[in-house]
Amino acid sequence: MSLFGMYYGDDNHANMSICFKPISDQLKTFKEITIGGKLYPVNLHLNGDYKFICSALGHTGAASKFPCIKCVVKTMEGRKCRLWSDYDNSECFHRSTIVAKPEDNNFSFTLEKIFDVEEDNVHFPFLHILMGIFQRLFKQLKVYLVELDKNGIDGRLIYDIEDNEYYDQPVFNFEDTLAGDFDDDDYDVFGQNLDDSSSQIDIDEAPTTFLDQMNQNLKKINAKASRFWQTFSGNNVSKILEKLDQLFMDLDKSEKMRLFRHVFEALRDVKRKAGAETLSKEGQKEAVESITAFRKALTNPLLEFTMQPKAHFLMNHMPEQLELYASMNFFSEQPIESMHASINKDMFRVSSFNELDKLYISW
């Protein structure tokens, strides 16, 4: 049974308390249901993007001191992100198993719980996890490409700046395309192609830098960035992950670049095991193995990647979800995400171009 509803406003705790508290109170008494003359117990499950889940459970969110709703891991040390290479799996244990300092007893559960759902029935949203990890990886790849274009491999410039105009930043601005780690649902879903809300990357000149080469590769993949949100949609993330040979064409020039590719390949392999279906025992084993391979690739010390809550959810808690439900997508997020196309097109928007001489405001 699915409960479906729409409401105005943000999915922060204050607004959700107003919208959902009456429903939550009714659900507390909904323990059994009669079907065909037989009485069945009712189990409540919670699924949605992570911001929604945190608000529903009274957690302060992914940016809090304890960002995970299931364990006490910390992804920040002070105000700095920790390196994955410094992380140990022994840090991931349930908050009920330790004695903490009095001020830490709530482990970032500081708000009133809206829905009373058993912890095992709270499902991590694979689509949003995948999108968040991909966006972070792509931003880090862009930073590395800029570094190579400025300093070259081993400190040697790659291009003859006397013969080629050298750009500190490419004509096509990756910062706009790869903006942010989103906990909101600013993505269309796998298999959905929204040509009317996307813009194709347009680069016709021969690449003169690594970043230009990446732009050219994306154009050949026909990957599109959302016109309004300036980020890749779920459909295009899937397209890019399935065409990694094209993505990294003429870019495998350093060991670190090859390690980047290995991480993307491992993420692709995880995605392939994450359909909205019940996996066989062998399928579950293969899914866990793909997650283990992704962990190994992501935590390679040479990459110096910093910890990210969504990557932690995948590597440490998705195997638990597989063991319980034989699926990383027990409740498919696609029906929820498909609504954004119809809702977002009617929203009030302001958009602009990068170049000052082409600055427009669209209403």
mmCIF file of C-alpha atoms in Angstrom:
data_model
loop_
_atom_site.group_PDB
_atom_site.id
_atom_site.type_symbol
_atom_site.label_atom_id
_atom_site.label_comp_id
_atom_site.label_asym_id
_atom_site.label_seq_id
_atom_site.Cartn_x
_atom_site.Cartn_y
_atom_site.Cartn_z
ATOM 1 C CA MET A 1 0.000 0.000 0.000
ATOM 2 C CA SER A 2 1.394 3.382 -1.005
ATOM 3 C CA LEU A 3 0.324 6.646 0.581
ATOM 4 C CA PHE A 4 0.361 9.405 -2.032
ATOM 5 C CA GLY A 5 -0.017 13.101 -1.462
ATOM 6 C CA MET A 6 1.233 16.528 -2.469
ATOM 7 C CA TYR A 7 1.852 19.549 -0.287
ATOM 8 C CA TYR A 8 3.116 23.107 -0.599
ATOM 9 C CA GLY A 9 6.483 24.215 0.685
ATOM 10 C CA ASP A 10 9.859 22.737 1.510
ATOM 11 C CA ASP A 11 10.492 19.280 2.963
ATOM 12 C CA ASN A 12 12.084 20.727 6.077
ATOM 13 C CA HIS A 13 11.034 19.454 9.478
ATOM 14 C CA ALA A 14 8.817 22.407 10.386
ATOM 15 C CA ASN A 15 6.748 22.217 7.203
ATOM 16 C CA MET A 16 6.574 18.427 7.209
ATOM 17 C CA SER A 17 5.355 18.428 10.798
ATOM 18 C CA ILE A 18 2.410 20.594 9.754
ATOM 19 C CA CYS A 19 1.662 18.546 6.636
ATOM 20 C CA PHE A 20 2.188 15.020 7.913
ATOM 21 C CA LYS A 21 1.618 14.986 11.688
ATOM 22 C CA PRO A 22 -2.142 14.281 11.398
ATOM 23 C CA ILE A 23 -1.426 11.410 8.999
ATOM 24 C CA SER A 24 1.334 10.131 11.264
ATOM 25 C CA ASP A 25 -1.047 10.081 14.234
ATOM 26 C CA GLN A 26 -3.537 8.015 12.239
ATOM 27 C CA LEU A 27 -0.860 5.583 11.071
ATOM 28 C CA LYS A 28 0.130 4.869 14.673
ATOM 29 C CA THR A 29 -3.209 3.126 15.148
ATOM 30 C CA PHE A 30 -3.070 1.345 11.778
ATOM 31 C CA LYS A 31 -1.678 -1.983 12.955
ATOM 32 C CA GLU A 32 -3.756 -4.563 11.083
ATOM 33 C CA ILE A 33 -5.818 -4.891 7.919
ATOM 34 C CA THR A 34 -8.372 -7.465 6.819
ATOM 35 C CA ILE A 35 -8.086 -8.788 3.256
ATOM 36 C CA GLY A 36 -10.351 -11.587 2.029
ATOM 37 C CA GLY A 37 -11.512 -12.277 5.536
ATOM 38 C CA LYS A 38 -7.955 -12.758 6.807
ATOM 39 C CA LEU A 39 -6.188 -10.428 9.236
ATOM 40 C CA TYR A 40 -2.710 -9.191 8.264
ATOM 41 C CA PRO A 41 -0.229 -7.071 10.258
ATOM 42 C CA VAL A 42 0.741 -3.703 8.769
ATOM 43 C CA ASN A 43 4.391 -2.718 8.426
ATOM 44 C CA LEU A 44 5.245 0.901 7.699
ATOM 45 C CA HIS A 45 8.197 1.682 5.413
ATOM 46 C CA LEU A 46 9.834 5.038 4.730
ATOM 47 C CA ASN A 47 11.423 5.983 1.410
ATOM 48 C CA GLY A 48 12.339 9.297 -0.192
ATOM 49 C CA ASP A 49 15.344 11.521 -0.736
ATOM 50 C CA TYR A 50 17.657 11.797 2.253
ATOM 51 C CA LYS A 51 16.521 15.267 3.268
ATOM 52 C CA PHE A 52 12.936 14.014 3.445
ATOM 53 C CA ILE A 53 13.971 10.930 5.429
ATOM 54 C CA CYS A 54 15.963 12.995 7.933
ATOM 55 C CA SER A 55 13.065 15.413 8.459
ATOM 56 C CA ALA A 56 10.658 12.503 8.914
ATOM 57 C CA LEU A 57 12.891 10.902 11.566
ATOM 58 C CA GLY A 58 13.854 14.104 13.394
ATOM 59 C CA HIS A 59 17.477 14.023 12.201
ATOM 60 C CA THR A 60 19.207 17.303 11.396
ATOM 61 C CA GLY A 61 20.533 16.071 8.039
ATOM 62 C CA ALA A 62 23.609 15.093 6.048
ATOM 63 C CA ALA A 63 25.497 18.250 7.067
ATOM 64 C CA SER A 64 25.226 17.460 10.784
ATOM 65 C CA LYS A 65 27.933 16.178 13.122
ATOM 66 C CA PHE A 66 26.606 12.630 12.754
ATOM 67 C CA PRO A 67 25.262 12.565 9.175
ATOM 68 C CA CYS A 68 24.106 8.935 9.137
ATOM 69 C CA ILE A 69 20.721 7.856 10.502
ATOM 70 C CA LYS A 70 22.000 4.333 11.203
ATOM 71 C CA CYS A 71 25.469 4.715 12.715
ATOM 72 C CA VAL A 72 27.787 7.174 14.443
ATOM 73 C CA VAL A 73 30.355 7.723 11.700
ATOM 74 C CA LYS A 74 31.717 11.242 11.223
ATOM 75 C CA THR A 75 32.622 12.487 7.753
ATOM 76 C CA MET A 76 34.025 15.772 9.097
ATOM 77 C CA GLU A 77 36.795 16.443 11.590
ATOM 78 C CA GLY A 78 36.226 19.914 12.942
ATOM 79 C CA ARG A 79 35.341 21.876 9.813
ATOM 80 C CA LYS A 80 37.409 19.765 7.445
ATOM 81 C CA CYS A 81 36.264 16.769 5.416
ATOM 82 C CA ARG A 82 38.096 13.591 6.319
ATOM 83 C CA LEU A 83 39.950 11.558 3.707
ATOM 84 C CA TRP A 84 38.529 8.160 2.790
ATOM 85 C CA SER A 85 42.037 6.765 3.173
ATOM 86 C CA ASP A 86 41.874 7.683 6.892
ATOM 87 C CA TYR A 87 38.530 5.948 7.428
ATOM 88 C CA ASP A 88 38.228 2.558 9.117
ATOM 89 C CA ASN A 89 35.130 0.356 8.877
ATOM 90 C CA SER A 90 35.272 -0.197 12.626
ATOM 91 C CA GLU A 91 33.983 3.375 13.013
ATOM 92 C CA CYS A 92 30.628 2.314 11.576
ATOM 93 C CA PHE A 93 28.626 0.967 14.495
ATOM 94 C CA HIS A 94 25.129 1.617 15.770
ATOM 95 C CA ARG A 95 24.627 4.492 18.185
ATOM 96 C CA SER A 96 22.892 2.144 20.677
ATOM 97 C CA THR A 97 26.092 0.106 21.107
ATOM 98 C CA ILE A 98 28.273 2.850 22.596
ATOM 99 C CA VAL A 99 28.348 5.151 25.590
ATOM 100 C CA ALA A 100 28.859 8.683 24.323
ATOM 101 C CA LYS A 101 29.451 12.030 25.923
ATOM 102 C CA PRO A 102 26.218 13.497 27.325
ATOM 103 C CA GLU A 103 26.141 16.231 24.696
ATOM 104 C CA ASP A 104 26.387 13.639 21.923
ATOM 105 C CA ASN A 105 23.652 11.285 23.129
ATOM 106 C CA ASN A 106 21.178 12.377 20.460
ATOM 107 C CA PHE A 107 23.653 11.763 17.583
ATOM 108 C CA SER A 108 22.023 14.575 15.574
ATOM 109 C CA PHE A 109 18.471 13.314 16.240
ATOM 110 C CA THR A 110 17.511 16.646 17.773
ATOM 111 C CA LEU A 111 13.977 17.105 16.407
ATOM 112 C CA GLU A 112 10.671 15.414 17.093
ATOM 113 C CA LYS A 113 10.123 12.264 15.048
ATOM 114 C CA ILE A 114 7.235 12.687 12.588
ATOM 115 C CA PHE A 115 6.850 9.061 11.500
ATOM 116 C CA ASP A 116 7.336 6.132 13.846
ATOM 117 C CA VAL A 117 9.013 3.646 11.500
ATOM 118 C CA GLU A 118 11.286 0.787 12.506
ATOM 119 C CA GLU A 119 14.886 1.473 11.540
ATOM 120 C CA ASP A 120 15.140 -1.604 9.305
ATOM 121 C CA ASN A 121 12.127 -0.306 7.369
ATOM 122 C CA VAL A 122 13.849 2.977 6.469
ATOM 123 C CA HIS A 123 15.232 2.609 2.945
ATOM 124 C CA PHE A 124 18.242 4.506 1.657
ATOM 125 C CA PRO A 125 17.347 6.105 -1.718
ATOM 126 C CA PHE A 126 19.675 4.541 -4.278
ATOM 127 C CA LEU A 127 18.905 7.008 -7.095
ATOM 128 C CA HIS A 128 19.809 10.024 -4.963
ATOM 129 C CA ILE A 129 22.861 8.220 -3.599
ATOM 130 C CA LEU A 130 24.056 7.466 -7.128
ATOM 131 C CA MET A 131 23.420 11.038 -8.290
ATOM 132 C CA GLY A 132 25.218 12.540 -5.300
ATOM 133 C CA ILE A 133 28.252 10.290 -5.712
ATOM 134 C CA PHE A 134 28.419 10.903 -9.463
ATOM 135 C CA GLN A 135 28.201 14.697 -9.106
ATOM 136 C CA ARG A 136 30.963 14.696 -6.479
ATOM 137 C CA LEU A 137 33.227 12.460 -8.586
ATOM 138 C CA PHE A 138 32.675 14.586 -11.676
ATOM 139 C CA LYS A 139 33.520 17.789 -9.816
ATOM 140 C CA GLN A 140 36.725 16.218 -8.515
ATOM 141 C CA LEU A 141 37.598 15.023 -12.007
ATOM 142 C CA LYS A 142 37.080 18.559 -13.319
ATOM 143 C CA VAL A 143 39.412 19.954 -10.652
ATOM 144 C CA TYR A 144 42.070 17.434 -11.630
ATOM 145 C CA LEU A 145 41.725 18.275 -15.331
ATOM 146 C CA VAL A 146 42.167 21.978 -14.574
ATOM 147 C CA GLU A 147 45.268 21.082 -12.551
ATOM 148 C CA LEU A 148 46.690 19.096 -15.470
ATOM 149 C CA ASP A 149 45.938 21.910 -17.899
ATOM 150 C CA LYS A 150 47.745 24.418 -15.695
ATOM 151 C CA ASN A 151 50.710 22.341 -14.561
ATOM 152 C CA GLY A 152 50.919 19.392 -16.930
ATOM 153 C CA ILE A 153 51.757 15.837 -15.951
ATOM 154 C CA ASP A 154 54.659 15.817 -13.462
ATOM 155 C CA GLY A 155 54.759 19.607 -13.642
ATOM 156 C CA ARG A 156 55.255 19.742 -17.423
ATOM 157 C CA LEU A 157 52.807 21.731 -19.547
ATOM 158 C CA ILE A 158 50.902 19.557 -21.984
ATOM 159 C CA TYR A 159 50.189 22.237 -24.582
ATOM 160 C CA ASP A 160 52.365 24.780 -26.338
ATOM 161 C CA ILE A 161 50.803 27.976 -25.075
ATOM 162 C CA GLU A 162 52.554 29.987 -27.823
ATOM 163 C CA ASP A 163 50.717 28.074 -30.535
ATOM 164 C CA ASN A 164 47.433 27.488 -28.745
ATOM 165 C CA GLU A 165 45.336 29.917 -26.771
ATOM 166 C CA TYR A 166 45.529 28.631 -23.204
ATOM 167 C CA TYR A 167 42.435 28.862 -21.025
ATOM 168 C CA ASP A 168 42.533 28.825 -17.245
ATOM 169 C CA GLN A 169 38.846 28.027 -17.516
ATOM 170 C CA PRO A 170 37.141 26.409 -20.518
ATOM 171 C CA VAL A 171 34.608 28.177 -22.690
ATOM 172 C CA PHE A 172 32.054 25.700 -21.365
ATOM 173 C CA ASN A 173 31.897 26.213 -17.600
ATOM 174 C CA PHE A 174 31.921 22.907 -15.733
ATOM 175 C CA GLU A 175 31.241 24.623 -12.419
ATOM 176 C CA ASP A 176 27.737 25.401 -13.651
ATOM 177 C CA THR A 177 27.153 21.958 -15.085
ATOM 178 C CA LEU A 178 28.313 20.142 -11.984
ATOM 179 C CA ALA A 179 26.866 22.434 -9.377
ATOM 180 C CA GLY A 180 26.571 20.959 -5.943
ATOM 181 C CA ASP A 181 25.707 17.793 -4.076
ATOM 182 C CA PHE A 182 21.920 17.730 -4.112
ATOM 183 C CA ASP A 183 19.783 16.197 -1.414
ATOM 184 C CA ASP A 184 16.785 17.630 -3.223
ATOM 185 C CA ASP A 185 15.278 15.768 -6.103
ATOM 186 C CA ASP A 186 16.498 17.923 -8.971
ATOM 187 C CA TYR A 187 16.850 15.055 -11.371
ATOM 188 C CA ASP A 188 14.769 13.237 -13.916
ATOM 189 C CA VAL A 189 15.086 9.483 -13.744
ATOM 190 C CA PHE A 190 16.738 6.661 -15.645
ATOM 191 C CA GLY A 191 15.109 6.022 -18.977
ATOM 192 C CA GLN A 192 13.392 9.410 -19.115
ATOM 193 C CA ASN A 193 14.554 11.819 -21.822
ATOM 194 C CA LEU A 194 13.304 15.365 -21.391
ATOM 195 C CA ASP A 195 14.507 17.076 -24.545
ATOM 196 C CA ASP A 196 12.324 20.084 -23.850
ATOM 197 C CA SER A 197 14.113 20.794 -20.548
ATOM 198 C CA SER A 198 17.680 19.986 -21.547
ATOM 199 C CA SER A 199 20.392 21.658 -23.544
ATOM 200 C CA GLN A 200 23.052 19.811 -25.483
ATOM 201 C CA ILE A 201 26.674 20.632 -24.860
ATOM 202 C CA ASP A 202 27.896 22.529 -27.894
ATOM 203 C CA ILE A 203 31.631 22.503 -28.556
ATOM 204 C CA ASP A 204 32.747 22.494 -32.174
ATOM 205 C CA GLU A 205 36.386 23.520 -31.899
ATOM 206 C CA ALA A 206 39.177 20.944 -31.685
ATOM 207 C CA PRO A 207 40.183 20.380 -28.051
ATOM 208 C CA THR A 208 43.279 22.273 -26.920
ATOM 209 C CA THR A 209 43.249 21.260 -23.241
ATOM 210 C CA PHE A 210 42.251 18.226 -21.225
ATOM 211 C CA LEU A 211 39.113 20.053 -20.149
ATOM 212 C CA ASP A 212 38.233 20.814 -23.760
ATOM 213 C CA GLN A 213 38.772 17.137 -24.543
ATOM 214 C CA MET A 214 36.329 16.193 -21.784
ATOM 215 C CA ASN A 215 33.790 18.622 -23.223
ATOM 216 C CA GLN A 216 34.222 17.054 -26.645
ATOM 217 C CA ASN A 217 33.814 13.567 -25.210
ATOM 218 C CA LEU A 218 30.583 14.560 -23.480
ATOM 219 C CA LYS A 219 29.264 15.987 -26.720
ATOM 220 C CA LYS A 220 29.965 12.699 -28.505
ATOM 221 C CA ILE A 221 28.152 10.815 -25.751
ATOM 222 C CA ASN A 222 25.261 13.243 -26.297
ATOM 223 C CA ALA A 223 25.068 13.907 -22.579
ATOM 224 C CA LYS A 224 22.825 16.831 -21.717
ATOM 225 C CA ALA A 225 22.810 19.158 -18.756
ATOM 226 C CA SER A 226 19.528 20.419 -17.370
ATOM 227 C CA ARG A 227 18.831 23.936 -18.631
ATOM 228 C CA PHE A 228 17.570 25.127 -15.267
ATOM 229 C CA TRP A 229 19.402 23.079 -12.659
ATOM 230 C CA GLN A 230 22.686 22.993 -14.624
ATOM 231 C CA THR A 231 23.420 19.402 -13.643
ATOM 232 C CA PHE A 232 23.192 16.040 -15.351
ATOM 233 C CA SER A 233 19.897 14.196 -15.068
ATOM 234 C CA GLY A 234 19.591 10.596 -13.925
ATOM 235 C CA ASN A 235 19.082 9.509 -17.515
ATOM 236 C CA ASN A 236 22.269 11.224 -18.657
ATOM 237 C CA VAL A 237 24.289 9.971 -15.694
ATOM 238 C CA SER A 238 23.279 6.470 -16.722
ATOM 239 C CA LYS A 239 24.263 7.252 -20.326
ATOM 240 C CA ILE A 240 27.688 8.568 -19.285
ATOM 241 C CA LEU A 241 28.410 5.601 -17.004
ATOM 242 C CA GLU A 242 27.612 3.190 -19.816
ATOM 243 C CA LYS A 243 29.955 5.009 -22.233
ATOM 244 C CA LEU A 244 33.095 5.399 -20.149
ATOM 245 C CA ASP A 245 35.361 4.478 -23.073
ATOM 246 C CA GLN A 246 34.115 7.612 -24.806
ATOM 247 C CA LEU A 247 34.200 9.717 -21.644
ATOM 248 C CA PHE A 248 37.890 9.005 -21.020
ATOM 249 C CA MET A 249 38.986 8.993 -24.669
ATOM 250 C CA ASP A 250 42.423 10.669 -24.941
ATOM 251 C CA LEU A 251 42.384 11.421 -21.200
ATOM 252 C CA ASP A 252 44.169 8.343 -19.795
ATOM 253 C CA LYS A 253 47.492 10.156 -19.585
ATOM 254 C CA SER A 254 48.363 9.616 -15.922
ATOM 255 C CA GLU A 255 48.045 6.969 -13.229
ATOM 256 C CA LYS A 256 45.639 9.169 -11.277
ATOM 257 C CA MET A 257 43.411 9.544 -14.335
ATOM 258 C CA ARG A 258 43.303 5.769 -14.692
ATOM 259 C CA LEU A 259 42.290 5.523 -11.037
ATOM 260 C CA PHE A 260 39.492 8.034 -11.698
ATOM 261 C CA ARG A 261 38.252 5.812 -14.491
ATOM 262 C CA HIS A 262 38.388 2.767 -12.216
ATOM 263 C CA VAL A 263 36.092 4.528 -9.713
ATOM 264 C CA PHE A 264 33.573 5.429 -12.425
ATOM 265 C CA GLU A 265 33.652 1.847 -13.718
ATOM 266 C CA ALA A 266 33.014 0.507 -10.221
ATOM 267 C CA LEU A 267 30.089 2.918 -9.761
ATOM 268 C CA ARG A 268 28.658 1.772 -13.100
ATOM 269 C CA ASP A 269 28.861 -1.859 -11.978
ATOM 270 C CA VAL A 270 26.958 -1.023 -8.780
ATOM 271 C CA LYS A 271 24.279 0.781 -10.796
ATOM 272 C CA ARG A 272 23.791 -2.293 -12.966
ATOM 273 C CA LYS A 273 22.855 -4.306 -9.867
ATOM 274 C CA ALA A 274 20.432 -1.699 -8.528
ATOM 275 C CA GLY A 275 17.274 -2.224 -10.528
ATOM 276 C CA ALA A 276 13.868 -2.103 -8.841
ATOM 277 C CA GLU A 277 13.726 -5.875 -8.525
ATOM 278 C CA THR A 278 14.266 -8.700 -6.058
ATOM 279 C CA LEU A 279 17.675 -10.264 -6.613
ATOM 280 C CA SER A 280 18.475 -13.946 -6.378
ATOM 281 C CA LYS A 281 21.029 -15.103 -3.802
ATOM 282 C CA GLU A 282 23.664 -15.051 -6.518
ATOM 283 C CA GLY A 283 22.512 -11.592 -7.603
ATOM 284 C CA GLN A 284 22.765 -10.322 -4.030
ATOM 285 C CA LYS A 285 26.286 -11.707 -3.745
ATOM 286 C CA GLU A 286 27.306 -10.005 -6.993
ATOM 287 C CA ALA A 287 25.753 -6.719 -5.832
ATOM 288 C CA VAL A 288 27.703 -6.799 -2.556
ATOM 289 C CA GLU A 289 30.881 -7.640 -4.475
ATOM 290 C CA SER A 290 30.312 -4.632 -6.749
ATOM 291 C CA ILE A 291 29.913 -2.375 -3.699
ATOM 292 C CA THR A 292 33.109 -3.803 -2.200
ATOM 293 C CA ALA A 293 34.954 -3.108 -5.457
ATOM 294 C CA PHE A 294 33.622 0.463 -5.462
ATOM 295 C CA ARG A 295 34.822 0.967 -1.894
ATOM 296 C CA LYS A 296 38.302 -0.257 -2.830
ATOM 297 C CA ALA A 297 38.459 2.062 -5.842
ATOM 298 C CA LEU A 298 37.101 5.132 -4.035
ATOM 299 C CA THR A 299 39.364 4.839 -0.994
ATOM 300 C CA ASN A 300 42.621 4.553 -2.940
ATOM 301 C CA PRO A 301 45.025 6.912 -1.101
ATOM 302 C CA LEU A 302 46.450 8.269 -4.375
ATOM 303 C CA LEU A 303 43.081 9.850 -5.205
ATOM 304 C CA GLU A 304 42.853 11.694 -1.879
ATOM 305 C CA PHE A 305 39.059 11.697 -2.000
ATOM 306 C CA THR A 306 37.253 13.169 0.988
ATOM 307 C CA MET A 307 34.428 11.396 2.769
ATOM 308 C CA GLN A 308 30.871 11.916 1.564
ATOM 309 C CA PRO A 309 27.729 10.791 3.454
ATOM 310 C CA LYS A 310 26.075 9.326 0.355
ATOM 311 C CA ALA A 311 29.129 7.219 -0.478
ATOM 312 C CA HIS A 312 29.109 6.013 3.133
ATOM 313 C CA PHE A 313 25.443 5.009 2.824
ATOM 314 C CA LEU A 314 26.251 2.956 -0.251
ATOM 315 C CA MET A 315 29.415 1.282 0.997
ATOM 316 C CA ASN A 316 28.424 0.583 4.598
ATOM 317 C CA HIS A 317 24.644 0.298 4.690
ATOM 318 C CA MET A 318 23.458 -0.802 1.257
ATOM 319 C CA PRO A 319 24.797 -4.351 1.880
ATOM 320 C CA GLU A 320 22.571 -4.425 4.985
ATOM 321 C CA GLN A 321 19.605 -3.360 2.868
ATOM 322 C CA LEU A 322 20.428 -6.093 0.353
ATOM 323 C CA GLU A 323 20.491 -8.681 3.113
ATOM 324 C CA LEU A 324 17.088 -7.577 4.413
ATOM 325 C CA TYR A 325 15.235 -6.958 1.145
ATOM 326 C CA ALA A 326 17.359 -8.554 -1.618
ATOM 327 C CA SER A 327 17.325 -5.220 -3.449
ATOM 328 C CA MET A 328 18.957 -1.793 -3.408
ATOM 329 C CA ASN A 329 15.704 -0.393 -4.831
ATOM 330 C CA PHE A 330 13.004 -2.202 -2.854
ATOM 331 C CA PHE A 331 10.760 0.801 -3.427
ATOM 332 C CA SER A 332 11.542 2.321 -6.809
ATOM 333 C CA GLU A 333 12.095 6.081 -6.704
ATOM 334 C CA GLN A 334 11.115 6.449 -10.353
ATOM 335 C CA PRO A 335 7.392 7.178 -9.775
ATOM 336 C CA ILE A 336 8.284 9.990 -7.362
ATOM 337 C CA GLU A 337 10.996 11.441 -9.574
ATOM 338 C CA SER A 338 8.842 11.273 -12.704
ATOM 339 C CA MET A 339 6.549 13.896 -11.180
ATOM 340 C CA HIS A 340 9.258 16.548 -11.304
ATOM 341 C CA ALA A 341 9.056 16.902 -15.054
ATOM 342 C CA SER A 342 5.395 17.886 -14.900
ATOM 343 C CA ILE A 343 5.714 20.003 -11.754
ATOM 344 C CA ASN A 344 8.989 21.802 -12.509
ATOM 345 C CA LYS A 345 7.995 23.014 -15.961
ATOM 346 C CA ASP A 346 5.364 25.260 -14.379
ATOM 347 C CA MET A 347 7.671 26.689 -11.716
ATOM 348 C CA PHE A 348 8.795 30.301 -11.686
ATOM 349 C CA ARG A 349 12.421 30.367 -12.845
ATOM 350 C CA VAL A 350 15.338 32.713 -13.397
ATOM 351 C CA SER A 351 18.263 31.543 -15.541
ATOM 352 C CA SER A 352 21.341 33.200 -17.032
ATOM 353 C CA PHE A 353 24.345 32.513 -19.251
ATOM 354 C CA ASN A 354 27.967 32.651 -18.118
ATOM 355 C CA GLU A 355 29.301 35.349 -20.445
ATOM 356 C CA LEU A 356 28.456 38.887 -19.372
ATOM 357 C CA ASP A 357 27.773 39.929 -22.953
ATOM 358 C CA LYS A 358 25.096 37.214 -23.153
ATOM 359 C CA LEU A 359 23.418 37.818 -19.840
ATOM 360 C CA TYR A 360 19.695 37.283 -19.996
ATOM 361 C CA ILE A 361 16.946 36.825 -17.474
ATOM 362 C CA SER A 362 14.134 34.480 -18.437
ATOM 363 C CA TRP A 363 10.780 34.746 -16.719
#
